[in-house]
Short mmCIF file of C-alpha atoms in Angstrom, two decimals:
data_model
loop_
_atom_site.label_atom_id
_atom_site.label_comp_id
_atom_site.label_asym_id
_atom_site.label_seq_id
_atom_site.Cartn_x
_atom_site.Cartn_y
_atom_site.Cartn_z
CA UNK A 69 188.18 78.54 203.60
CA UNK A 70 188.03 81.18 200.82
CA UNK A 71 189.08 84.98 201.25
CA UNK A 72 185.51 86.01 200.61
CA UNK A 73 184.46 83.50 203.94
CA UNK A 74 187.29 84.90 205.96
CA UNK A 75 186.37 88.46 205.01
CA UNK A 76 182.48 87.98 205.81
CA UNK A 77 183.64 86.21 209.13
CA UNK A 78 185.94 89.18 209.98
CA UNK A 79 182.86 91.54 209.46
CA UNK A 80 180.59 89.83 211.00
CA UNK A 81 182.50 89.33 214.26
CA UNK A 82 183.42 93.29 213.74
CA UNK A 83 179.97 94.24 213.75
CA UNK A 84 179.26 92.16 216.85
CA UNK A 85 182.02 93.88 218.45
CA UNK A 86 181.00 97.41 217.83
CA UNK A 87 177.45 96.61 219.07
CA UNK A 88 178.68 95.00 222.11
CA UNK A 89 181.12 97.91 222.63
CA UNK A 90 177.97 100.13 222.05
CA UNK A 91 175.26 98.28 224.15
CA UNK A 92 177.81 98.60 227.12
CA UNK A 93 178.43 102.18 227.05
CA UNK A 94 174.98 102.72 226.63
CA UNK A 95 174.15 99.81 229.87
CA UNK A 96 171.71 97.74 226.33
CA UNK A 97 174.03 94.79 225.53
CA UNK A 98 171.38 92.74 224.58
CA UNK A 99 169.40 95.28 222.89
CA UNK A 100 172.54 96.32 220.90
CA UNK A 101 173.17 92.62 219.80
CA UNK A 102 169.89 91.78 218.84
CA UNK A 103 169.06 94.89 216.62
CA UNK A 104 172.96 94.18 215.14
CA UNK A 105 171.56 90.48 214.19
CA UNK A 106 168.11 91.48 212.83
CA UNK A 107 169.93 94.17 210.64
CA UNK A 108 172.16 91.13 209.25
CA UNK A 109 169.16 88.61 208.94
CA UNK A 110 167.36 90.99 206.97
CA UNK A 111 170.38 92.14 204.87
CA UNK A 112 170.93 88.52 204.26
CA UNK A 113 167.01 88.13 203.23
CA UNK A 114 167.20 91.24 201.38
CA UNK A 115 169.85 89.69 198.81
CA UNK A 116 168.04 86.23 198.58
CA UNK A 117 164.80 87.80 197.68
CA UNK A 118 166.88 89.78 194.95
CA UNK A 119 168.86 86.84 193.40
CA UNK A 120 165.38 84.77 193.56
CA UNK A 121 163.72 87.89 191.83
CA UNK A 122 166.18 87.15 188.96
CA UNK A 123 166.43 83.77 188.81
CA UNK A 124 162.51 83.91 188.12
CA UNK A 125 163.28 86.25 185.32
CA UNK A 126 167.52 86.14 184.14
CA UNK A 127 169.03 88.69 182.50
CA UNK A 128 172.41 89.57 181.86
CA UNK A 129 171.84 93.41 182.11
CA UNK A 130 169.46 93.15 185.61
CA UNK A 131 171.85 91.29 187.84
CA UNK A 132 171.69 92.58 190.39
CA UNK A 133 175.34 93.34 192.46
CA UNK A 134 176.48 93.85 196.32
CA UNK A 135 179.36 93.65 198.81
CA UNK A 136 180.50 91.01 200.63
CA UNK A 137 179.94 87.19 200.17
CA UNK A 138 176.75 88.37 198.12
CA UNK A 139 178.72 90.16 195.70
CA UNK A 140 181.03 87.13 194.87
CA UNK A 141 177.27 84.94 194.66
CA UNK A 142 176.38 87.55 192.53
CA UNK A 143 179.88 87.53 190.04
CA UNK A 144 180.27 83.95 190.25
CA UNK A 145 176.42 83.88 189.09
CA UNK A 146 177.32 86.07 186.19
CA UNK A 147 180.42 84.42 185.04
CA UNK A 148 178.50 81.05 185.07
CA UNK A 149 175.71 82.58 183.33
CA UNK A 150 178.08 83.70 180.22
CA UNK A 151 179.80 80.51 180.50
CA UNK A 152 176.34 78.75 179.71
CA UNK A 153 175.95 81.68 177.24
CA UNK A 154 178.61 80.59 174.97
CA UNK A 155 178.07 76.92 175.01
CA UNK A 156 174.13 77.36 174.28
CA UNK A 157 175.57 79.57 171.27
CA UNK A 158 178.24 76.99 169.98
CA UNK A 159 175.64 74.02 170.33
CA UNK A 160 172.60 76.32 168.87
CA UNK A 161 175.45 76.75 166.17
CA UNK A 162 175.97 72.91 165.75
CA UNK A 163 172.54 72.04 165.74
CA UNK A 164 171.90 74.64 163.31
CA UNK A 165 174.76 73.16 161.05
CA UNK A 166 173.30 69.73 161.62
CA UNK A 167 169.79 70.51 160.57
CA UNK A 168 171.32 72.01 157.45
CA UNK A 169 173.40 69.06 156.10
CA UNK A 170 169.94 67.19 156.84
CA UNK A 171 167.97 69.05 155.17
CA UNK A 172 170.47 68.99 152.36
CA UNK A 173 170.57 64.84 151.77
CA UNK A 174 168.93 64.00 149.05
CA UNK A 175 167.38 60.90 151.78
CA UNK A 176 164.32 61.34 153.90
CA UNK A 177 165.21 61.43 157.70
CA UNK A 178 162.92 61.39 160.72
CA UNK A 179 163.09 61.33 164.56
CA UNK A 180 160.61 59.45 166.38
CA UNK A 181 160.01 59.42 169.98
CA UNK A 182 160.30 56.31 171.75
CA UNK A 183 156.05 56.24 171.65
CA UNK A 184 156.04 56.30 168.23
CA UNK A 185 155.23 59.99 167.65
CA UNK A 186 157.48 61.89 164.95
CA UNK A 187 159.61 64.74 166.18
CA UNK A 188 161.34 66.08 163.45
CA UNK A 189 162.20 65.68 159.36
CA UNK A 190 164.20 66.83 156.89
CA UNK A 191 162.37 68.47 153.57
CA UNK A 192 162.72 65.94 151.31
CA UNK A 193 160.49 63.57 154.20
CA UNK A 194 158.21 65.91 153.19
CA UNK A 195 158.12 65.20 149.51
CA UNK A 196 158.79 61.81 149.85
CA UNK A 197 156.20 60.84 152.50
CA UNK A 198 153.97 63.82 152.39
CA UNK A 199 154.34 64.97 155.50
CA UNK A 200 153.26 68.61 156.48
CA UNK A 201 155.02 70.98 159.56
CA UNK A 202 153.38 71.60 161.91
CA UNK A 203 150.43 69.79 161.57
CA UNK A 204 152.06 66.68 161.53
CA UNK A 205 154.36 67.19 165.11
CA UNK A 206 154.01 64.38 167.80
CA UNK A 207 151.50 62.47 165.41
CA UNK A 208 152.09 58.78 165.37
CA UNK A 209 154.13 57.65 162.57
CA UNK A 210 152.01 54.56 161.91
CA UNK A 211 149.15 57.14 161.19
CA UNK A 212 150.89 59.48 158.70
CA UNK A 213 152.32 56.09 157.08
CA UNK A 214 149.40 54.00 156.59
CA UNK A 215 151.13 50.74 155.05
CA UNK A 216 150.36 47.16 156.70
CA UNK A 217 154.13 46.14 156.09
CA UNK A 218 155.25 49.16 157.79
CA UNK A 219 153.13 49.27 160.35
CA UNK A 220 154.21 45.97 161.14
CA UNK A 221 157.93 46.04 160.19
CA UNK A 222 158.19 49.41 162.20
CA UNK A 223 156.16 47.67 165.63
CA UNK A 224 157.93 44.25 165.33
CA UNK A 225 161.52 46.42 166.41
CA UNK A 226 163.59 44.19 164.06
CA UNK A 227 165.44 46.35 161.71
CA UNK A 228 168.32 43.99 160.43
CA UNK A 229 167.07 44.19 156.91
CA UNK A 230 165.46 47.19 155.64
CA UNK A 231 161.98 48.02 154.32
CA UNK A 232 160.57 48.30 150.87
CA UNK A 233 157.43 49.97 150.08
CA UNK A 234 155.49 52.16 147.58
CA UNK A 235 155.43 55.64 148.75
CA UNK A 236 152.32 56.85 150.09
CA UNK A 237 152.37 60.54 148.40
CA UNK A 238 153.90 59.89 145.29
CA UNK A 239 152.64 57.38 142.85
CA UNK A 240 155.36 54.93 141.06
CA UNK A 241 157.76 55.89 143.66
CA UNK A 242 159.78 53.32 146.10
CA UNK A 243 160.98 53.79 149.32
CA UNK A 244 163.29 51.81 151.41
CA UNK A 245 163.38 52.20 154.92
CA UNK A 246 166.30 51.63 157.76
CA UNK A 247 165.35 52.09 161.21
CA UNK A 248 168.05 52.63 163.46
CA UNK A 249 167.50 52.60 167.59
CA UNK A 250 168.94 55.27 169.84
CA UNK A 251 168.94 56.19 173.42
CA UNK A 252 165.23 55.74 175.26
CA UNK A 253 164.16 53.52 171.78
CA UNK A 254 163.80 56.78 170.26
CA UNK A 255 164.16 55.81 166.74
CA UNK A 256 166.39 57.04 163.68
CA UNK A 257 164.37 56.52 160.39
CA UNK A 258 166.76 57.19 157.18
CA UNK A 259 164.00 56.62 153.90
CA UNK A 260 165.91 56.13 150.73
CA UNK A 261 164.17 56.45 147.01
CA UNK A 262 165.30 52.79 145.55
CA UNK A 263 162.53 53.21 142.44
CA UNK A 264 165.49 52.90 139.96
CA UNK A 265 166.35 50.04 141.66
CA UNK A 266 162.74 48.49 142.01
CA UNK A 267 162.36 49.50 138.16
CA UNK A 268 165.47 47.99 136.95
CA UNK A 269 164.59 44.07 138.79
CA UNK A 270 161.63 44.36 137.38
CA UNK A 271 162.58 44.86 134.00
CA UNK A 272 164.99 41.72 134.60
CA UNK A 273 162.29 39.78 135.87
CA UNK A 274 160.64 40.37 133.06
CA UNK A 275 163.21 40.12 130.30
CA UNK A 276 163.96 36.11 132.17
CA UNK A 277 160.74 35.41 131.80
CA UNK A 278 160.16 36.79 128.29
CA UNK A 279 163.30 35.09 126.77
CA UNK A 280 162.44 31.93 128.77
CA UNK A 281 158.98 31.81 126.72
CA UNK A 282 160.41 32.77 123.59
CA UNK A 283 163.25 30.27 123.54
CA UNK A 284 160.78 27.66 124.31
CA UNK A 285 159.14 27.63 121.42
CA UNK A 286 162.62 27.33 118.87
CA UNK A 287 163.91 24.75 121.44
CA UNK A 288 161.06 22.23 121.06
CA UNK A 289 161.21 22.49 117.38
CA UNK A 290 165.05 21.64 117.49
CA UNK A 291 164.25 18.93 119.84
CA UNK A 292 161.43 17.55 117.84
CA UNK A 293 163.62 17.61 114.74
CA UNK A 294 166.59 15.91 116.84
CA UNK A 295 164.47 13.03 118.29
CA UNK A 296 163.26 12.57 114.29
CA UNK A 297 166.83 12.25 113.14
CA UNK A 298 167.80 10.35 115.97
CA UNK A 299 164.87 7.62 115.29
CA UNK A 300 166.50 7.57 111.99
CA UNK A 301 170.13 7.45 112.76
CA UNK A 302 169.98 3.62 110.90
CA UNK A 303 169.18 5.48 108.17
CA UNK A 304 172.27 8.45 108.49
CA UNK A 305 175.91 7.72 107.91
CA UNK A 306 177.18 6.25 111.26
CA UNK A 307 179.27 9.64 111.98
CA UNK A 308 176.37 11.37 112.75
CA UNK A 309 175.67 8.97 115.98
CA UNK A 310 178.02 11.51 117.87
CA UNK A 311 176.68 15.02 116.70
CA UNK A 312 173.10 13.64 117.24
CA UNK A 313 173.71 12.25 120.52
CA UNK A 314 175.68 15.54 121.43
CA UNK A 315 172.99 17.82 120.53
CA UNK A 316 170.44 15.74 122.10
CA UNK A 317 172.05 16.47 125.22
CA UNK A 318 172.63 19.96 124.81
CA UNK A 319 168.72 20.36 124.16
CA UNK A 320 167.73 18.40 126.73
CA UNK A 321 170.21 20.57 129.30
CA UNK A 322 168.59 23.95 127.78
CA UNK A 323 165.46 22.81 128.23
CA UNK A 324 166.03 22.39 131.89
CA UNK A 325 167.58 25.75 131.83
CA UNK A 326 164.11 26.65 130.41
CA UNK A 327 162.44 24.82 133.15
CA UNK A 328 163.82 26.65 135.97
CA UNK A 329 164.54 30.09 134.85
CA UNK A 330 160.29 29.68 134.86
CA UNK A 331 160.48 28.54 138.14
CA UNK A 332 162.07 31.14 139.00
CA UNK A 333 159.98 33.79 137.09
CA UNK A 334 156.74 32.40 138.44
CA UNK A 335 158.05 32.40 141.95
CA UNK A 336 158.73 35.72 141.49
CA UNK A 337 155.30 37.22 139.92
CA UNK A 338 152.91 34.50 141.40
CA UNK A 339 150.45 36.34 143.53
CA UNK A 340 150.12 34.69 146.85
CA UNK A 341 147.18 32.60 147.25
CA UNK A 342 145.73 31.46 150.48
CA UNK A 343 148.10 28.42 151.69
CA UNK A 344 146.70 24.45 151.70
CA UNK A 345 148.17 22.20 154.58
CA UNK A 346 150.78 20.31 152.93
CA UNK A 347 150.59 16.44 153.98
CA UNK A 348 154.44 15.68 154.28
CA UNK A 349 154.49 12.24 154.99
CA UNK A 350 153.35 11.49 150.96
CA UNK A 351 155.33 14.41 149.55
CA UNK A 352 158.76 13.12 151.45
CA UNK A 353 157.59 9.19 150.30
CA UNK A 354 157.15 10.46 146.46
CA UNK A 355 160.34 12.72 146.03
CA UNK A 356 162.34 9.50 148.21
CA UNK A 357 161.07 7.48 145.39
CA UNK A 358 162.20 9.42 142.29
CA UNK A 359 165.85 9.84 144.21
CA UNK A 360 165.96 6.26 144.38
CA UNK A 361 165.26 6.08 140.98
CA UNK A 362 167.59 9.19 139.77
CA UNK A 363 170.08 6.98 142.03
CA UNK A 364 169.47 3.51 139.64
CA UNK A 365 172.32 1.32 139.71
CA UNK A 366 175.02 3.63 141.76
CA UNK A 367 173.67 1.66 145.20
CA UNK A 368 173.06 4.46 147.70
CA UNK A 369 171.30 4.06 150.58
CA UNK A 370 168.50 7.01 151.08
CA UNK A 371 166.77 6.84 154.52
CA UNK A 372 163.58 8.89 155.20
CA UNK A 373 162.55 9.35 159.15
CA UNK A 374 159.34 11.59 160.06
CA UNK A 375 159.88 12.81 163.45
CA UNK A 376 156.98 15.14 163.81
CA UNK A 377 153.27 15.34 162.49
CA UNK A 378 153.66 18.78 162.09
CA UNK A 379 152.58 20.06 158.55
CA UNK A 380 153.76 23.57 156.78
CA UNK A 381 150.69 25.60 155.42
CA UNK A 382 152.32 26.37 152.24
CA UNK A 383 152.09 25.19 148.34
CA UNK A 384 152.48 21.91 147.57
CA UNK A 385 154.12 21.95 144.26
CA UNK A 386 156.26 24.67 145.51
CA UNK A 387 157.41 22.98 148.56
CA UNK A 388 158.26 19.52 145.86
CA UNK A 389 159.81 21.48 143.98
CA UNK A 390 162.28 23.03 146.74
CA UNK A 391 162.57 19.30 149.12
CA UNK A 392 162.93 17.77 145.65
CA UNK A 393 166.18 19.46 144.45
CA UNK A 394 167.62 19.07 147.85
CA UNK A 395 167.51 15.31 148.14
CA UNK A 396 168.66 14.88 144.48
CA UNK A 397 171.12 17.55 144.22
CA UNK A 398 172.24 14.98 147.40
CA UNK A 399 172.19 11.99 145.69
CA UNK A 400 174.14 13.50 142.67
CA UNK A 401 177.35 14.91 144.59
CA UNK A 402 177.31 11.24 146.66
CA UNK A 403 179.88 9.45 145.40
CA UNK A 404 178.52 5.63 145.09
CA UNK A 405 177.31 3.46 147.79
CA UNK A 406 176.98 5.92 149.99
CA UNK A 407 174.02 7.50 152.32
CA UNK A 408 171.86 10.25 152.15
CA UNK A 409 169.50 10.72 155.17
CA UNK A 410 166.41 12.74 155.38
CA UNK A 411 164.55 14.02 158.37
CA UNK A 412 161.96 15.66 158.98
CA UNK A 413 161.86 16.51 162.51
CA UNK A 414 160.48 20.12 165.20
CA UNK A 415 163.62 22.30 166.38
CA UNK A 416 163.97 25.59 168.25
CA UNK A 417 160.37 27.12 166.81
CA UNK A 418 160.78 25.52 163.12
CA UNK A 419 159.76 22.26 161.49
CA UNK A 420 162.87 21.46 159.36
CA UNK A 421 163.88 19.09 156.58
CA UNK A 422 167.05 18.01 157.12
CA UNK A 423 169.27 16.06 154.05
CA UNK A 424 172.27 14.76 155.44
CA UNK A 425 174.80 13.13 152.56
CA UNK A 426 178.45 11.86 153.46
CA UNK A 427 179.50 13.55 150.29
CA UNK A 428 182.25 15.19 148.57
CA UNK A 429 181.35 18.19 150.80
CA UNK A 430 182.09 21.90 150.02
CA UNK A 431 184.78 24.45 150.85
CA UNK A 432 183.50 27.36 153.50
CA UNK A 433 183.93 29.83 151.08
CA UNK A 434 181.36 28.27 148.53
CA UNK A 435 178.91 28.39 150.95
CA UNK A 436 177.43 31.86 151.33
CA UNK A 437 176.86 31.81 147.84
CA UNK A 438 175.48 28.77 146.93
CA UNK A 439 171.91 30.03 146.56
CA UNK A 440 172.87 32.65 143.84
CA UNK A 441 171.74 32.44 140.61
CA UNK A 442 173.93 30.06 138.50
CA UNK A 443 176.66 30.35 140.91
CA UNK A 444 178.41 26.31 141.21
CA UNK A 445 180.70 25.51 143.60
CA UNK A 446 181.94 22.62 141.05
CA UNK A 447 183.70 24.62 138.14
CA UNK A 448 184.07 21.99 135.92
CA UNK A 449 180.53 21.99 134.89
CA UNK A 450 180.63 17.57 134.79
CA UNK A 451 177.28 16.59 132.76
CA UNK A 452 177.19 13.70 135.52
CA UNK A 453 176.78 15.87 138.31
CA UNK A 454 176.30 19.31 137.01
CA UNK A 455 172.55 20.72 136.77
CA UNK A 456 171.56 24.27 135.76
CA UNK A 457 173.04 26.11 138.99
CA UNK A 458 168.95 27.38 139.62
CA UNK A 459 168.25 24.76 141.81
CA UNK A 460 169.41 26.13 145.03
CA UNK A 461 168.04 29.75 143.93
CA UNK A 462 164.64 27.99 143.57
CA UNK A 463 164.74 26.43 147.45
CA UNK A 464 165.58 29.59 148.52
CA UNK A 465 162.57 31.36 146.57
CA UNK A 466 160.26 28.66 148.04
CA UNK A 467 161.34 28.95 151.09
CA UNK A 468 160.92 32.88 151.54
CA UNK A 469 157.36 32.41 150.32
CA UNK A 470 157.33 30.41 153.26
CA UNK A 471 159.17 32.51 155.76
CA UNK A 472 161.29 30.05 155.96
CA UNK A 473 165.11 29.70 155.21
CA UNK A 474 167.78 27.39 154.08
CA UNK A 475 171.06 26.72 157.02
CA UNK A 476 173.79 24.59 155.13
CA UNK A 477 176.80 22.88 156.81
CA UNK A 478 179.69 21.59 155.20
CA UNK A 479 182.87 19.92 155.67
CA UNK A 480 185.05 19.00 152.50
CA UNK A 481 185.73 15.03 152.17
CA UNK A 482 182.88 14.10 154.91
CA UNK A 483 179.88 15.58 153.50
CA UNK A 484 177.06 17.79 153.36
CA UNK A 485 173.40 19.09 155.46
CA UNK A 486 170.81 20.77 153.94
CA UNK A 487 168.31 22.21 156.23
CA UNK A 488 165.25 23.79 154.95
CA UNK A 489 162.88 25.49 158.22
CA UNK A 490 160.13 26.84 158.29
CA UNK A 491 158.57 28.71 161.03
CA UNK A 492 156.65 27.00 163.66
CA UNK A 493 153.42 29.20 163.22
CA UNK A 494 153.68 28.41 159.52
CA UNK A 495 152.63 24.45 160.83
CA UNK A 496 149.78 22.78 161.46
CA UNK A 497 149.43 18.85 163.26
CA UNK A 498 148.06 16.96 160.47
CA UNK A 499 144.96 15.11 160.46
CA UNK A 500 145.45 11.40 160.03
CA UNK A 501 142.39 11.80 157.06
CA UNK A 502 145.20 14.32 155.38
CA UNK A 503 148.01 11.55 156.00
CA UNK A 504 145.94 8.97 154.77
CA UNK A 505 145.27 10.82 151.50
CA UNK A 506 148.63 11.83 150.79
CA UNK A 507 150.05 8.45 151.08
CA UNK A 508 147.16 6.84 148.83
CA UNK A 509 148.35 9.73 146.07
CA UNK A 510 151.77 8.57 146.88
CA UNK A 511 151.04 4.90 145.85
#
């Protein structure tokens, strides 16, 4: 018990004492005790009613002050209320600091609340987005940001890989946007200007395609000219057997080159067209065929198994193109007589080609990489096995068209699986007219 208890105690049992003492001189003992405990009930209400009078309204300078246990209330009330005083101050202070660096970064940030409706941003939101304070307070974001994309990038909730989009208030300008979750799924929204960025792959998309056309042009004339020698070669003294031969093959390699650097470029700029069902059956039963004969005389064994009549809505040519490199890129790095199996089969919400080779196999560390541009995992470059280092950059092209994505497994000496999936609602259960047709164009 505290010395401010003991002390109220001790005068309350004092005052109780006089009264009694009084009330029996004067023959009124009850009298005397009740007025004593009225006079101390309404003391006691007396000092609630003033504390609640300034609790309705605080004030350091108002407080009110008294005797007793009320006047420790009273000073503990105070010293609790400057206490709260000084922290309110040093976080004010904080938050003041904070919204100052903000507003300093040279990136847009917002706050949303976890119903979608933007709290706060910095000024250069404001330039960047066009928003306007306070007009703009507690409106929905997807409403001040009217983009499809973001409107569905910022609903879906999956923010692993950030956003790009024009921005909506100033023209030419691109924004990428990382959306970052925090306590009730408020949301963090950190809007950075990547137009230098946008700018500068576009001007490489378009210098690759540009070159790519222009060296077209030289290359057939030096392969024209080559394949007229080389029809002639009776004709030329027999050293020349080897430099023609040599720069046959060297044509015939850039011309590839050629080939899928415009893959590439169209894959890039192609605007996308509404999607055919693709019959799979006859693609998988044409591109078998041409590995078989890309194989010739080395004796592999290439199985095909269709495990699902599921279809991708997609491009055909593109989709060739993609399954096409991955069964012969396959059959190259196969060393003779051995298999390559392809499947075609429904997994875990995808429809997925599967090419399974037993293989040279790669190392782990070649693997994140192998669908960069020109990137090999063979150094040596061998003619007999080596291709243009596109084809893997091509599947994975294709397959983003087709929201799909390539999952490779390796294990050096015992060989290699190349899965290409593609989402589930990308699919359609083909018609047996469609499977018909495609394996009558296959034939």
């Amino acid at each position: 018990m505290t010395l401010a208890w003991r002390r109220e105690l001790r005068l309350i049992f004092l005052c109780l004492f006089a009264a009694g003492g009084i009330g029996y001189w004067l023959h009124q003992l009850g009298y005397a005790l009740a007025i004593t405990l009225f006079v101390f009930l309404a003391w006691n209400m007396w000092q609630s009613l003033r504390i609640v009078r300034w609790f309705q309204q605080p004030d350091m300078q108002s407080l009110p002050e008294s005797i007793g246990l009320w006047g420790r209330i009273f000073y503990e009330t105070r010293r609790l209320q400057k206490r709260s005083l000084t922290h309110q101050q040093r976080l004010k202070g904080i938050i003041n600091r904070i919204q100052d660096s903000t507003a300093a970064l040279q990136d847009a940030v917002l706050m949303v609340d976890r119903h979608g409706n933007l709290e706060w941003w910095n000024q250069t939101a404001e330039r960047f987005l066009g928003l306007k304070a306070p007009v703009d307070v507690n409106q929905p974001i997807t409403n001040l940001i009217r983009n499809p994309e973001f409107h569905r990038y910022f609903t879906d909730i999956d923010y692993e890989e950030p956003l790009t989009i024009p921005s909506p208030a100033r023209r030419g300008m691109h924004l990428e946007f990382n959306i970052t979750l925090f306590g009730r799924n408020d949301r963090l929204i950190v809007v950075h200007d990547v137009t230098r960025l946008v700018n500068l792959e576009q001007m490489r998309k378009d210098f690759v395609a540009n070159v790519s056309h222009e060296l077209r042009t030289p290359l057939t004339v030096l392969s024209g000219y080559i394949e007229t020698m080389d029809m002639q070669a009776d004709m030329l003294p027999p050293r020349w057997g080897r430099m023609l031969s040599q720069m046959s093959q060297q044509s015939q390699r850039m011309e590839h080159l050629i080939r899928d650097l415009l893959t590439l470029s169209r894959l890039e700029t192609a605007q996308h067209e509404p999607p055919k069902l693709v019959a799979i059956p006859g693609l998988l039963s044409s591109i078998i065929n041409d590995a078989k004969a890309v194989s010739s005389e080395r004796g592999h064994q290439i199985t095909l198994s269709i495990e699902t009549e599921y279809s991708p809505l997609g491009y055909h040519d593109e989709l060739r193109s993609a399954f096409s490199n991955l069964v012969v890129n396959a059959v190259k790095y196969t060393p003779d007589n051995g298999h390559v199996d392809v499947r075609w089969y429904e997994q875990d919400g995808f429809v997925c080609l599967a090419v399974i080779d037993d293989g040279m196999g790669i190392a782990d560390h070649h693997i994140p990489r192998l669908t960069e541009r020109f990137y090999r995992a063979d150094p040596s470059r061998n003619q007999a096995t080596g291709g243009t280092g596109l084809g893997l950059a091509i599947v994975k092209h294709v397959l983003l068209r087709h929201d799909g994505d390539l999952v490779i497994k390796s294990q050096v000496g015992k060989g290699s699986t190349f899965c290409a999936r593609i989402p589930l609602h990308r699919c359609r259960l083909a018609t047996s007219e469609c499977n018909a047709s495609a394996a009558t164009s296959a034939l």
